[in-house]
CSV table of N, CA and C in Angstrom, one decimal:
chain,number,residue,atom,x,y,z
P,1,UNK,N,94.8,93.6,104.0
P,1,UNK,CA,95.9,92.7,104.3
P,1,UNK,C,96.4,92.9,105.7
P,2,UNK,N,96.7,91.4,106.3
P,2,UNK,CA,96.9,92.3,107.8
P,2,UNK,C,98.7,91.9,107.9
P,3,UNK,N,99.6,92.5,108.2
P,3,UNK,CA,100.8,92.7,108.3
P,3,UNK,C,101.5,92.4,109.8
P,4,UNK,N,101.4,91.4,109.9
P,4,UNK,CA,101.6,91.2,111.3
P,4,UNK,C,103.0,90.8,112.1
P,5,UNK,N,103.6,90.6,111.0
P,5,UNK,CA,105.1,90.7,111.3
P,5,UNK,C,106.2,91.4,110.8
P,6,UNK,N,107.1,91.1,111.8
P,6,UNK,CA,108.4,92.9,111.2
P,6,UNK,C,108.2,93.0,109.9
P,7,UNK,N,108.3,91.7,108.9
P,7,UNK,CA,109.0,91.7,107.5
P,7,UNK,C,108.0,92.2,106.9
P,8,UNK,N,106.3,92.2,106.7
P,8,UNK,CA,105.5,92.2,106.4
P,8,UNK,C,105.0,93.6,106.5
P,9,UNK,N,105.5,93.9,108.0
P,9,UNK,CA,105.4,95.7,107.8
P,9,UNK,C,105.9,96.8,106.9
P,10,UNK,N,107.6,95.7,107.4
P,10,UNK,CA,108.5,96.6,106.7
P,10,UNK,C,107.9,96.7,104.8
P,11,UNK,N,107.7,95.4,104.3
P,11,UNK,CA,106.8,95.2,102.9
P,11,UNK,C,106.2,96.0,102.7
P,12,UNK,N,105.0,96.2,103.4
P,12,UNK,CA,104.1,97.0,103.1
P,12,UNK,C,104.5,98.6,102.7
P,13,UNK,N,104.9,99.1,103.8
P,13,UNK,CA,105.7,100.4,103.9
P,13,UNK,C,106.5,100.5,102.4
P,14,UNK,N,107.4,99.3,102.3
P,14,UNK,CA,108.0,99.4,100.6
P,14,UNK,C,107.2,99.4,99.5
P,15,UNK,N,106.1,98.5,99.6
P,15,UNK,CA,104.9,99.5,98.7
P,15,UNK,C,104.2,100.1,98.6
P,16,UNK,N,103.7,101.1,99.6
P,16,UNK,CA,103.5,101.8,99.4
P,16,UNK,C,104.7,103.2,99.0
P,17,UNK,N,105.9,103.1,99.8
P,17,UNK,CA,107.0,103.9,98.9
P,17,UNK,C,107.1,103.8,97.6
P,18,UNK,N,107.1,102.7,97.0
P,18,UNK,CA,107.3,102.4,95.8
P,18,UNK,C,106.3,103.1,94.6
P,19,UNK,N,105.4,103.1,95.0
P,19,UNK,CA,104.0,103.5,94.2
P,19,UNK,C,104.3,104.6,94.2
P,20,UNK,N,104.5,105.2,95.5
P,20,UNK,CA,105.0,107.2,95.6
P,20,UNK,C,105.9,107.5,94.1
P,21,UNK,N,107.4,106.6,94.5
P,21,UNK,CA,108.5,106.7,94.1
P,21,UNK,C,108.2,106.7,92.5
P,22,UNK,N,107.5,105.8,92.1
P,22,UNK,CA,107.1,105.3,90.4
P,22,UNK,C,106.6,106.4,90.3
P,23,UNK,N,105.3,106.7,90.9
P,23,UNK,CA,104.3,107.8,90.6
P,23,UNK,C,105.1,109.1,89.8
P,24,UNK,N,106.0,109.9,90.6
P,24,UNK,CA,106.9,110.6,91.0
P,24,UNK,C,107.6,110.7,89.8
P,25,UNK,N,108.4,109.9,89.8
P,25,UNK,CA,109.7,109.6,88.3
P,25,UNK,C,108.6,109.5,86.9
P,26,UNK,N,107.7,108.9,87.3
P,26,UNK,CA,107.1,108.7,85.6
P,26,UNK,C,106.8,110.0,85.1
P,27,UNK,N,106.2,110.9,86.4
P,27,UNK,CA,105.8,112.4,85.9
P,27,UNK,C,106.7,113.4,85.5
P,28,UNK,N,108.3,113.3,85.8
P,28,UNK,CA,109.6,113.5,85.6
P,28,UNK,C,110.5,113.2,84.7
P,29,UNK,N,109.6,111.9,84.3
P,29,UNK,CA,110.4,111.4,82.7
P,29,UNK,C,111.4,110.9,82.8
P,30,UNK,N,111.5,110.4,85.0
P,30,UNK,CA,113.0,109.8,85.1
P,30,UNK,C,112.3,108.0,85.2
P,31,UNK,N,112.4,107.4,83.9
P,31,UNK,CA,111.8,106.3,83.7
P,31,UNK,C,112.7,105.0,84.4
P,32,UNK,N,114.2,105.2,84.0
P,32,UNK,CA,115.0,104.3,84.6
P,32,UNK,C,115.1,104.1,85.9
P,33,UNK,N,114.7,105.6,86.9
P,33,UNK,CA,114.6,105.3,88.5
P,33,UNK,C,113.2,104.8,88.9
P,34,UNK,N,112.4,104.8,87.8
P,34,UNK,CA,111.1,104.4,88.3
P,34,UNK,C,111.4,102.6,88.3
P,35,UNK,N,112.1,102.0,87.0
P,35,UNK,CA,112.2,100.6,87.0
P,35,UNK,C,113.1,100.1,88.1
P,36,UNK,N,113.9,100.6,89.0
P,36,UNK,CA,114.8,100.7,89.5
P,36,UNK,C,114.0,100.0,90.8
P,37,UNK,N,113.0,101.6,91.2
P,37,UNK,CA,112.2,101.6,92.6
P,37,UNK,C,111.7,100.1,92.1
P,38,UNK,N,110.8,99.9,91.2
P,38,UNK,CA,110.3,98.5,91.0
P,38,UNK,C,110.9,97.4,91.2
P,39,UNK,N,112.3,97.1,91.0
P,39,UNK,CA,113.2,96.2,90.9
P,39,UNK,C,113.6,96.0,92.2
P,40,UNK,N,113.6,96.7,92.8
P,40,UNK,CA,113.5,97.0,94.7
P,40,UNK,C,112.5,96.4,94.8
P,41,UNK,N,111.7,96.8,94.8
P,41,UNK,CA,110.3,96.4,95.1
P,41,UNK,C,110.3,94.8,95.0
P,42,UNK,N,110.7,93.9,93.9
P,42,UNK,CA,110.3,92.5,93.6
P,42,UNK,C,111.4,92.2,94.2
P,43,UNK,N,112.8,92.6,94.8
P,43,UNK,CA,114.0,91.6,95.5
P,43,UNK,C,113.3,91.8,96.9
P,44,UNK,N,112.0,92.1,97.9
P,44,UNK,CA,111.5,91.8,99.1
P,44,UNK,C,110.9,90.7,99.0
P,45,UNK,N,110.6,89.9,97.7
P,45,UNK,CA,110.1,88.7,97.5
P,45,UNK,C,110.8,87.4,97.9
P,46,UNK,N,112.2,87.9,98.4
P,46,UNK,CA,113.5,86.9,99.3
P,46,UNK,C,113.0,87.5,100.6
P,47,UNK,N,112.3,88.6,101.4
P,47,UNK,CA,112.3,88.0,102.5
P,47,UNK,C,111.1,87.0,102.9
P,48,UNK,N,111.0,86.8,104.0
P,48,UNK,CA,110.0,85.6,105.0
P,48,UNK,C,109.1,86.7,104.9
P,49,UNK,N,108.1,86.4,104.4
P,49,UNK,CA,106.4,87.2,104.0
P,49,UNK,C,105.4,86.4,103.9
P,50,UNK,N,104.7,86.9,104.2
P,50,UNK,CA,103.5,85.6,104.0
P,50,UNK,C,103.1,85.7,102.5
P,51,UNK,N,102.1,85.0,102.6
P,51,UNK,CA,101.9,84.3,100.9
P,51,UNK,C,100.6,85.5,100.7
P,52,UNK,N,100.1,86.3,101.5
P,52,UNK,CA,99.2,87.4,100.8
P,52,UNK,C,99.8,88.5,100.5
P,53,UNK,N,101.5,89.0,101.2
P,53,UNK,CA,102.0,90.0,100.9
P,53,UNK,C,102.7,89.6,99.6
P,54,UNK,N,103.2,88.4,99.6
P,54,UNK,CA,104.1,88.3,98.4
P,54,UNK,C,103.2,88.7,97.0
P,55,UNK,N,101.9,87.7,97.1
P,55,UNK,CA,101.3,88.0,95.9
P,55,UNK,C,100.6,89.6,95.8
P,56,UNK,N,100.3,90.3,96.9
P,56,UNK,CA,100.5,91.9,96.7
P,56,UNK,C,101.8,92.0,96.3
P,57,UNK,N,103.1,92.3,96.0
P,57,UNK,CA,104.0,92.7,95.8
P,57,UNK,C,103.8,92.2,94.3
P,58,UNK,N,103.9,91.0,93.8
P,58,UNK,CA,103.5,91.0,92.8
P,58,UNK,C,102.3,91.6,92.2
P,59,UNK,N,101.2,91.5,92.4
P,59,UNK,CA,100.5,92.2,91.4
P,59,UNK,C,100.4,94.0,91.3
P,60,UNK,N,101.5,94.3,92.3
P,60,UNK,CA,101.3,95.7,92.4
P,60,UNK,C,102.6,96.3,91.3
P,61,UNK,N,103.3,95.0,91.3
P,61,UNK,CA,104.5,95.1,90.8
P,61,UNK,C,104.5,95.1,89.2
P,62,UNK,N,103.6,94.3,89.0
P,62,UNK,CA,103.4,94.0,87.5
P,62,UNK,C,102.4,95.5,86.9
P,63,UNK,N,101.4,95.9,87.7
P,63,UNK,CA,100.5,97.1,87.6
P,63,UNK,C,101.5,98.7,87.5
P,64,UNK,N,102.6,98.7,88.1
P,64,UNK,CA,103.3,99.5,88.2
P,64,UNK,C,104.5,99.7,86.9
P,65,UNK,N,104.4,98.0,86.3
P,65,UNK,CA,105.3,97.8,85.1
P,65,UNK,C,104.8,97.9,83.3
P,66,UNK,N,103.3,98.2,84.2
P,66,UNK,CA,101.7,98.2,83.0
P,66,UNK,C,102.2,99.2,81.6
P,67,UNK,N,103.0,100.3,82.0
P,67,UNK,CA,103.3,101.0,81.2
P,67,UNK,C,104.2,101.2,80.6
P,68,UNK,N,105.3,100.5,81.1
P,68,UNK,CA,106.7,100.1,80.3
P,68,UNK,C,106.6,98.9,79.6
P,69,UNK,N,105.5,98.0,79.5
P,69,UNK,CA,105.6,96.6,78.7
P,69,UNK,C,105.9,97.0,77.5
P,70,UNK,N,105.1,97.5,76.7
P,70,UNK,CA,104.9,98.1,75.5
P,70,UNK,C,106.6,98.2,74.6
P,71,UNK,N,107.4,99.0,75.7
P,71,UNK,CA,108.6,99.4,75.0
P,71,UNK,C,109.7,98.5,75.5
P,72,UNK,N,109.2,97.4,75.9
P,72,UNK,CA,110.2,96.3,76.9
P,72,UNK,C,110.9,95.0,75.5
């Protein structure tokens, strides 16, 4: 994905934090800051991104939510 502007950087950088962040809390059993980081994660979908980062944010977003469906 090429990232070529501020917002798009800044994106990226939030998911990759995000994935840390989830990673992190699921193994800590702190499940509600994990949905939290995620819910962060999908309000960058209001900024100006291009149309390859948005739909990375989404499908990373939904992948990262793969395990809470179940109990949703």
């Amino acid at each position: 994905i090429k990232a070529c502007s501020k917002d798009n950087k800044t994106a990226m950088k939030l998911i990759h934090e995000t994935i840390n962040q989830v990673t992190s809390n699921m193994e800590s059993l702190n499940f509600n800051v994990a949905i939290a980081a995620i819910r962060k994660l999908t309000n960058a979908l209001s900024l100006e991104l291009s149309t390859e980062i948005k739909q990375s944010i989404l499908e990373i977003a939904i992948r990262l939510l793969n395990p809470f469906i179940p109990h949703l």
